[in-house]
Coordinates of C-alpha atoms and ligand atoms in Angstrom, one line a residue:
M1 CA 43.5 -82.4 44.8
P2 CA 43.3 -84.0 41.4
V3 CA 47.2 -83.9 40.7
L4 CA 47.7 -85.8 43.9
R5 CA 45.0 -88.4 43.0
Q6 CA 46.6 -88.9 39.6
V7 CA 50.0 -89.7 41.5
R8 CA 48.1 -91.9 44.1
E9 CA 46.4 -93.9 41.4
R10 CA 49.7 -94.5 39.7
F11 CA 51.4 -95.3 43.1
A12 CA 48.6 -97.9 43.9
A13 CA 49.4 -99.6 40.5
Q14 CA 52.9 -99.5 40.5
R15 CA 53.8 -99.8 44.5
P16 CA 57.1 -97.6 44.2
L17 CA 57.6 -97.3 48.1
E18 CA 56.9 -100.8 48.8
G19 CA 57.9 -101.6 52.5
L20 CA 59.6 -98.2 52.9
R21 CA 59.2 -96.5 56.4
I22 CA 58.5 -92.9 55.6
A23 CA 58.0 -90.4 58.4
A24 CA 56.8 -86.9 58.1
C25 CA 56.8 -83.9 60.6
L26 CA 54.4 -81.7 58.7
H27 CA 51.4 -79.7 59.4
V28 CA 48.7 -82.3 60.3
T29 CA 46.0 -81.0 58.1
A30 CA 43.6 -82.7 55.5
E31 CA 45.9 -81.9 52.8
T32 CA 48.8 -83.5 54.4
A33 CA 46.5 -86.5 54.9
A34 CA 46.0 -86.6 51.1
L35 CA 49.8 -86.8 50.9
M36 CA 50.1 -89.7 53.5
R37 CA 47.4 -91.6 51.6
A38 CA 49.3 -91.5 48.4
L39 CA 52.5 -92.6 50.1
L40 CA 50.5 -95.4 51.7
A41 CA 49.2 -96.4 48.3
G42 CA 52.7 -96.6 46.8
G43 CA 53.3 -99.3 49.4
A44 CA 55.0 -97.2 52.4
Q45 CA 54.5 -97.5 56.0
V46 CA 53.8 -94.0 57.1
G47 CA 54.6 -92.2 60.5
L48 CA 53.5 -88.7 61.1
C49 CA 53.9 -86.0 63.8
A50 CA 53.2 -82.1 63.8
A51 CA 55.6 -79.4 62.6
N52 CA 53.6 -76.9 64.5
P53 CA 51.1 -78.0 67.3
L54 CA 48.7 -75.2 66.6
S55 CA 47.9 -76.5 63.2
T56 CA 47.0 -80.0 64.0
R57 CA 43.5 -81.1 63.1
D58 CA 42.7 -83.9 65.7
D59 CA 40.0 -85.3 63.3
V60 CA 42.5 -85.7 60.5
A61 CA 45.1 -87.3 62.8
A62 CA 42.4 -89.6 64.1
A63 CA 41.1 -90.6 60.7
L64 CA 44.6 -91.2 59.5
A65 CA 45.6 -93.5 62.3
E66 CA 42.3 -95.4 62.5
V67 CA 41.2 -95.6 59.1
E68 CA 44.4 -95.4 57.1
G69 CA 46.7 -97.2 59.6
A70 CA 49.3 -94.5 59.7
A71 CA 51.5 -94.0 62.8
V72 CA 50.3 -90.6 64.0
F73 CA 52.0 -88.8 66.9
A74 CA 50.1 -85.5 66.8
R75 CA 47.4 -83.8 69.2
R76 CA 46.4 -80.1 68.7
G77 CA 48.3 -77.9 71.2
E78 CA 50.9 -80.6 72.4
A79 CA 54.7 -79.7 72.2
P80 CA 56.2 -81.8 69.5
E81 CA 59.5 -82.9 71.1
E82 CA 58.1 -86.3 72.2
A83 CA 56.5 -87.2 69.0
L84 CA 59.8 -86.5 67.2
D85 CA 61.6 -89.0 69.6
E86 CA 58.9 -91.5 68.6
L87 CA 59.4 -91.0 65.1
V88 CA 63.2 -91.2 65.5
A89 CA 62.7 -94.5 67.3
W90 CA 60.7 -95.7 64.4
R91 CA 64.0 -95.6 62.4
P92 CA 62.5 -94.1 59.0
Q93 CA 64.0 -94.7 55.8
L94 CA 62.7 -91.5 54.3
T95 CA 61.6 -88.2 55.8
L96 CA 59.5 -85.2 54.8
D97 CA 60.0 -82.1 56.9
D98 CA 58.5 -78.7 57.3
G99 CA 61.4 -76.9 59.4
A100 CA 63.9 -79.7 59.3
D101 CA 63.5 -80.8 62.9
L102 CA 62.8 -84.5 62.0
I103 CA 66.3 -84.7 59.9
V104 CA 68.1 -82.9 62.6
A105 CA 66.4 -85.2 65.3
L106 CA 67.7 -88.3 63.4
H107 CA 71.1 -86.9 63.2
E108 CA 71.4 -85.9 66.7
A109 CA 70.0 -89.3 67.8
D110 CA 72.6 -90.9 65.3
A111 CA 69.6 -93.0 63.9
L112 CA 70.9 -93.1 60.5
E113 CA 71.6 -96.7 59.8
D114 CA 68.5 -97.3 57.5
Y115 CA 68.1 -93.5 56.5
L116 CA 68.2 -92.9 52.9
G117 CA 67.4 -89.1 52.9
G118 CA 64.7 -86.6 53.1
L119 CA 62.6 -83.8 51.7
E120 CA 62.4 -80.2 53.1
E121 CA 59.6 -77.9 52.2
T122 CA 60.3 -74.7 53.8
T123 CA 63.1 -71.9 53.6
T124 CA 63.8 -71.8 57.3
G125 CA 64.4 -75.9 57.2
L126 CA 66.8 -75.3 54.1
V127 CA 68.7 -72.6 56.1
R128 CA 69.2 -75.1 59.0
L129 CA 70.2 -77.9 56.7
R130 CA 72.7 -75.9 54.7
A131 CA 74.3 -74.8 58.1
L132 CA 74.4 -78.4 59.1
A133 CA 75.9 -79.3 55.9
A134 CA 78.5 -76.7 56.2
A135 CA 79.6 -78.1 59.6
G136 CA 80.1 -81.4 57.8
A137 CA 77.3 -83.0 60.0
L138 CA 74.6 -83.7 57.3
H139 CA 75.3 -87.3 56.2
R140 CA 72.3 -87.9 53.6
P141 CA 71.0 -86.1 50.6
V142 CA 67.9 -83.8 51.4
L143 CA 65.9 -82.7 48.3
A144 CA 65.0 -78.9 48.6
V145 CA 61.6 -79.3 47.4
N146 CA 60.9 -75.7 48.6
E147 CA 63.1 -74.6 45.9
A148 CA 61.6 -76.2 43.0
R149 CA 60.3 -73.9 40.5
S150 CA 56.6 -74.8 40.8
E151 CA 57.0 -74.5 44.7
R152 CA 58.3 -71.1 44.9
V153 CA 55.9 -69.7 42.7
F154 CA 52.5 -71.4 43.8
N155 CA 53.3 -72.4 47.2
D156 CA 54.9 -69.2 48.4
R157 CA 53.6 -66.5 46.3
Y158 CA 50.1 -67.5 45.7
G159 CA 49.6 -70.1 48.8
T160 CA 51.1 -68.1 51.5
G161 CA 50.0 -64.8 49.9
Q162 CA 46.5 -65.6 50.1
S163 CA 46.4 -67.7 53.3
A164 CA 48.4 -65.3 55.4
L165 CA 45.8 -62.5 54.7
D166 CA 43.0 -64.9 55.3
G167 CA 44.4 -65.8 58.7
I168 CA 44.8 -62.0 59.6
V169 CA 41.0 -61.6 58.6
R170 CA 39.9 -64.5 60.1
A171 CA 41.4 -63.4 63.6
T172 CA 40.3 -60.0 63.3
N173 CA 37.6 -59.6 61.0
M174 CA 39.1 -56.4 59.8
L175 CA 38.6 -54.5 56.5
L176 CA 42.0 -54.2 54.6
A177 CA 40.9 -51.8 52.1
G178 CA 42.1 -48.4 53.1
R179 CA 44.7 -49.5 55.7
T180 CA 48.4 -49.7 55.5
L181 CA 50.0 -52.9 55.5
V182 CA 53.6 -53.3 56.0
V183 CA 55.2 -56.5 54.6
L184 CA 58.6 -57.1 56.2
G185 CA 60.6 -59.5 54.0
Y186 CA 60.1 -59.5 50.2
G187 CA 61.0 -62.9 49.4
P188 CA 58.4 -65.1 47.5
T189 CA 56.3 -65.5 50.3
G190 CA 56.3 -61.5 51.3
Q191 CA 55.6 -60.9 47.5
G192 CA 52.6 -62.9 47.8
V193 CA 51.4 -61.1 50.9
A194 CA 52.0 -57.9 49.4
Q195 CA 50.3 -58.7 46.1
R196 CA 47.1 -59.9 47.8
A197 CA 46.9 -57.2 50.2
R198 CA 47.3 -54.5 47.3
G199 CA 44.4 -56.5 45.6
A200 CA 42.3 -56.1 48.9
G201 CA 42.7 -52.4 48.7
A202 CA 45.5 -52.0 51.3
V203 CA 48.2 -49.5 50.9
V204 CA 51.5 -51.7 50.8
V205 CA 54.6 -50.7 52.4
V206 CA 57.7 -53.1 52.1
C207 CA 60.7 -53.4 54.2
E208 CA 63.7 -55.1 53.0
I209 CA 67.5 -55.6 53.5
D210 CA 68.4 -57.0 50.0
P211 CA 68.9 -54.1 47.5
V212 CA 67.6 -56.1 44.5
R213 CA 64.5 -57.2 46.4
A214 CA 64.0 -53.7 47.6
L215 CA 64.2 -52.5 44.2
E216 CA 61.9 -55.1 42.9
A217 CA 59.4 -54.0 45.4
R218 CA 59.8 -50.4 44.5
M219 CA 59.5 -51.1 40.8
E220 CA 56.3 -53.2 41.7
G221 CA 54.9 -49.8 42.8
Y222 CA 55.3 -50.4 46.5
E223 CA 56.6 -48.0 49.1
V224 CA 59.9 -49.1 50.5
M225 CA 61.4 -47.7 53.5
P226 CA 63.2 -49.0 56.9
A227 CA 61.3 -50.7 59.3
L228 CA 61.6 -47.9 61.9
A229 CA 59.7 -45.5 59.3
A230 CA 57.0 -48.1 58.4
A231 CA 56.4 -48.7 62.2
E232 CA 54.9 -45.2 62.4
R233 CA 52.9 -45.8 59.3
G234 CA 51.3 -49.2 59.5
D235 CA 48.0 -50.4 60.6
V236 CA 48.9 -54.0 60.1
F237 CA 52.4 -55.6 60.2
V238 CA 53.3 -59.0 58.6
T239 CA 56.7 -60.5 59.2
V240 CA 57.9 -63.2 56.6
T241 CA 61.7 -63.0 56.7
G242 CA 62.9 -66.1 58.3
V243 CA 65.0 -63.9 60.7
R244 CA 64.7 -63.3 64.5
D245 CA 63.5 -59.8 65.9
V246 CA 62.6 -58.1 63.0
L247 CA 59.8 -56.1 64.9
R248 CA 61.3 -55.3 68.3
A249 CA 60.9 -52.4 71.2
E250 CA 62.3 -49.6 68.9
H251 CA 59.4 -50.4 66.6
F252 CA 56.8 -51.0 69.2
Q253 CA 57.4 -47.7 70.7
V254 CA 56.5 -45.7 67.7
M255 CA 53.5 -47.9 66.4
K256 CA 50.0 -46.6 66.3
D257 CA 47.3 -47.3 68.8
G258 CA 45.5 -50.5 67.7
A259 CA 48.2 -51.8 65.2
V260 CA 48.2 -55.5 64.4
L261 CA 51.2 -57.5 64.4
A262 CA 51.1 -60.8 62.5
N263 CA 53.8 -63.3 61.5
A264 CA 53.9 -65.4 58.7
G265 CA 57.4 -66.6 58.8
H266 CA 58.3 -70.1 59.9
F267 CA 59.4 -69.5 63.4
D268 CA 57.7 -67.5 66.1
V269 CA 60.9 -65.3 66.5
E270 CA 60.1 -62.6 63.8
I271 CA 58.2 -60.6 66.3
S272 CA 60.2 -60.3 69.6
L273 CA 57.8 -61.3 72.1
G274 CA 60.2 -60.8 75.0
E275 CA 60.6 -57.1 74.1
L276 CA 56.8 -56.7 73.5
R277 CA 56.1 -58.3 77.0
A278 CA 59.0 -56.0 78.7
L279 CA 57.3 -52.8 77.3
A280 CA 53.6 -53.9 78.3
I281 CA 52.6 -52.6 81.7
E282 CA 50.4 -55.7 82.4
P283 CA 50.1 -59.1 81.0
P284 CA 48.4 -59.5 77.8
V285 CA 44.6 -59.8 77.6
E286 CA 43.1 -62.1 75.1
L287 CA 40.5 -59.7 73.5
I288 CA 39.0 -62.5 71.2
P289 CA 40.5 -65.9 70.4
L290 CA 43.9 -65.6 68.7
V291 CA 44.3 -61.9 69.3
E292 CA 46.3 -60.6 72.6
E293 CA 46.2 -56.9 73.5
Y294 CA 49.4 -55.7 74.9
R295 CA 49.0 -52.2 76.6
L296 CA 51.8 -49.8 76.8
E297 CA 52.6 -47.1 79.4
D298 CA 51.2 -44.3 77.3
G299 CA 47.9 -46.1 76.8
R300 CA 48.5 -47.4 73.2
R301 CA 47.4 -50.9 72.5
L302 CA 49.2 -53.4 70.2
H303 CA 47.3 -56.6 69.2
L304 CA 49.4 -59.6 68.4
L305 CA 47.8 -62.5 66.4
T306 CA 48.4 -66.1 67.2
G307 CA 51.0 -65.3 69.7
G308 CA 53.5 -64.5 67.2
R309 CA 53.2 -68.1 65.6
V310 CA 52.6 -68.5 61.8
V311 CA 49.3 -66.8 61.1
N312 CA 48.1 -68.7 58.1
L313 CA 48.1 -72.0 60.0
A314 CA 47.3 -70.9 63.5
A315 CA 44.3 -68.6 62.5
G316 CA 43.4 -70.2 59.2
E317 CA 43.7 -73.4 57.5
G318 CA 47.1 -73.1 55.9
H319 CA 47.4 -73.1 52.0
P320 CA 44.4 -74.0 49.9
A321 CA 44.0 -77.4 49.0
E322 CA 44.7 -76.3 45.4
V323 CA 48.2 -75.1 46.2
M324 CA 48.9 -78.1 48.4
D325 CA 47.8 -80.1 45.5
I326 CA 50.9 -78.9 43.5
S327 CA 53.2 -79.1 46.4
F328 CA 52.4 -82.4 47.6
A329 CA 52.1 -84.1 44.4
G330 CA 55.7 -82.7 43.7
Q331 CA 56.8 -84.2 47.1
A332 CA 55.1 -87.7 46.3
L333 CA 57.3 -87.8 43.1
A334 CA 60.3 -86.5 45.1
A335 CA 59.9 -89.4 47.6
E336 CA 59.6 -91.8 44.8
Y337 CA 62.8 -90.4 43.2
L338 CA 64.7 -90.7 46.5
A339 CA 63.6 -94.1 47.0
G340 CA 65.2 -95.1 43.7
D341 CA 67.9 -93.2 41.7
G342 CA 67.9 -90.3 44.3
A343 CA 69.4 -92.6 47.1
A344 CA 72.7 -92.3 45.4
L345 CA 73.0 -88.6 45.6
P346 CA 75.8 -87.2 47.7
A347 CA 74.9 -86.1 51.3
G348 CA 73.9 -82.5 51.4
V349 CA 71.0 -80.1 50.3
Q350 CA 70.2 -81.3 46.6
P351 CA 67.9 -79.6 44.0
V352 CA 64.8 -81.4 42.9
P353 CA 65.2 -82.6 39.4
D354 CA 63.7 -80.3 36.8
G355 CA 61.7 -83.1 35.1
L356 CA 59.8 -83.8 38.1
D357 CA 58.8 -80.1 38.4
V358 CA 57.7 -80.2 34.8
E359 CA 55.5 -83.1 35.5
V360 CA 53.7 -81.6 38.3
A361 CA 53.0 -78.5 36.2
R362 CA 51.9 -80.7 33.3
L363 CA 49.4 -82.7 35.4
K364 CA 48.1 -79.5 36.9
L365 CA 47.4 -77.9 33.7
E366 CA 45.6 -81.1 32.5
A367 CA 43.5 -81.0 35.6
L368 CA 42.6 -77.2 35.0
G369 CA 41.6 -78.1 31.2
V370 CA 44.6 -75.8 29.9
R371 CA 46.4 -76.8 26.9
L372 CA 49.9 -75.2 25.9
D373 CA 52.0 -74.8 22.8
A374 CA 54.9 -77.2 22.0
L375 CA 58.1 -76.3 20.1
S376 CA 58.2 -77.7 16.5
A377 CA 61.3 -79.9 15.8
D378 CA 62.9 -77.0 13.8
Q379 CA 62.2 -74.6 16.5
Q380 CA 63.7 -77.0 19.2
A381 CA 66.9 -77.4 16.9
Y382 CA 67.2 -73.5 16.7
R383 CA 66.8 -73.0 20.2
E384 CA 69.6 -75.7 21.0
G385 CA 72.1 -74.8 18.1
W386 CA 74.9 -72.4 17.8
T387 CA 74.8 -71.5 14.1
P388 CA 72.9 -68.1 13.0
P389 CA 69.6 -68.5 11.5
V390 CA 69.5 -68.8 7.4
A391 CA 67.6 -65.8 6.4
A392 CA 64.8 -66.6 3.7
P393 CA 66.1 -65.1 0.3
S394 CA 64.6 -61.6 -0.3
P395 CA 62.5 -61.2 -3.5
A396 CA 64.3 -59.9 -6.6
P397 CA 63.5 -55.9 -7.1
G398 CA 60.5 -55.7 -9.3
S399 CA 59.3 -59.2 -9.0
A400 CA 55.6 -59.9 -8.2
P401 CA 55.0 -60.1 -4.5
Ligands
LIG1 N1 53.4 -69.2 56.4 C1 53.8 -70.1 55.5 O1 52.9 -71.0 55.0 C2 55.1 -70.1 54.8 C3 55.4 -70.4 53.7 C4 56.5 -70.3 52.8 C5 57.6 -69.9 53.6 N2 57.2 -69.5 55.1 C6 58.5 -68.9 55.7 O2 58.4 -67.5 55.5 C7 59.7 -67.1 55.7 C8 60.2 -66.4 54.4 O3 60.2 -67.5 53.3 P1 60.7 -66.9 51.8 O4 60.6 -68.1 51.0 O5 60.0 -65.7 51.3 O6 62.3 -66.5 52.1 P2 63.5 -65.7 51.6 O7 64.6 -65.8 52.4 O8 63.4 -66.0 50.0 O9 62.9 -64.3 51.7 C9 63.1 -63.6 52.9 C10 63.3 -62.1 52.7 O10 63.3 -61.2 53.7 C11 64.4 -60.4 53.8 N3 64.8 -60.0 55.3 C12 65.5 -60.7 56.0 N4 65.7 -60.0 57.3 C13 65.0 -59.0 57.0 C14 64.7 -57.8 57.9 N5 65.3 -57.7 59.1 N6 63.9 -56.7 57.5 C15 63.4 -56.8 56.2 N7 63.5 -57.9 55.5 C16 64.4 -58.7 55.9 C17 65.5 -61.1 53.0 O11 66.3 -60.2 52.4 C18 64.5 -61.9 52.1 O12 64.4 -61.1 50.8 C19 60.5 -68.2 56.1 O13 60.7 -68.5 57.5 C20 59.9 -69.3 55.6 O14 60.0 -70.6 56.1 C21 56.2 -69.5 55.5

């Protein structure tokens, strides 16, 4: 993670987070550990709990606690509620969230006396925080790191796109070429899944409710249709909507025998597990780890991956380190900003300053050895001015070229 390493080295020299208590509720993975190390290098005390109990790497949690001195409240498979209470009691000044659980818990416990604000890294968390703000109950600024330009493109499209498919393939060892893969939701995340599935040779069908995104999918060359029509066609289904019950009884009833159901959305609500259980004639059987078979009355079998939990983390290792390098370097810089000028922002969900995003992309390009052009002073003035360009005089007729 060369970008984050550069940030960490600067932090170690400048100590911009000296003495701050920073708590994070993130996936406890090796990449998250690299972010925690950057914050520690910046002088912060760091506390960490798991945003999803299935993604916790116990070795990483132990190393962070024992070697790096972070306060870690995470163990694979353990429910996160108690750990959240521990972090709230720790009275963090800054928070890093993936799903807003920690910010919401701090607000619910009215533990805001030292709290400056937070960062939120996923769409679902931002939806919750905006709802909290609309109810007049969000009392600190929260930077929408998920909506930074670099984040939407690299993390959601390329990161989730690849890692969601990787999770499905790891869990099932299936060949995607020639299969029909249905993507439900064509946001940046769904776009990534669709793009990578097509690259692996799948026939991709997209289901959307937003006309602009549906049109975009169609113009990208995918088949677009309602979920009920796609339910009959698909071999593999991937939900990435941020909405509940996107696949439910009416869809299960018409799916093919052996259809695979996976969710890459944040919460395990996108595939209606209640309706799937109700339709099944017996409790599900674990065919192989992470794959449950639900048998229906007419003999068809539906295969649910990772219990409907986020498939790229529960069956794989989440986003590749290169992607998290960009995301987490952005978060380290956002934490620095929030510890300084950003603390004066009004309460509510706030955009990440554009300069910070540009800085991350610049560092990443540098790490990749990619150079780019810059505008000349004349071009810059032209771009920002309002006067029409002065045309160069045309040569007189008959004059030498
Ligand atoms: N697995 C991961 O690593 C990962 C990474 C990033 C985001 N996410 C999660 O994935 C989800 C989607 O994220 P996003 O950033 O693409 O969100 P988004 O809101 O930009 O896009 C979601 C899309 O789903 C569509 N949609 C909503 N309900 C639908 C329905 N019933 N049928 C079909 N389409 C529907 C919306 O119109 C929208 O275009 C969120 O829960 C987000 O938190 C997961």
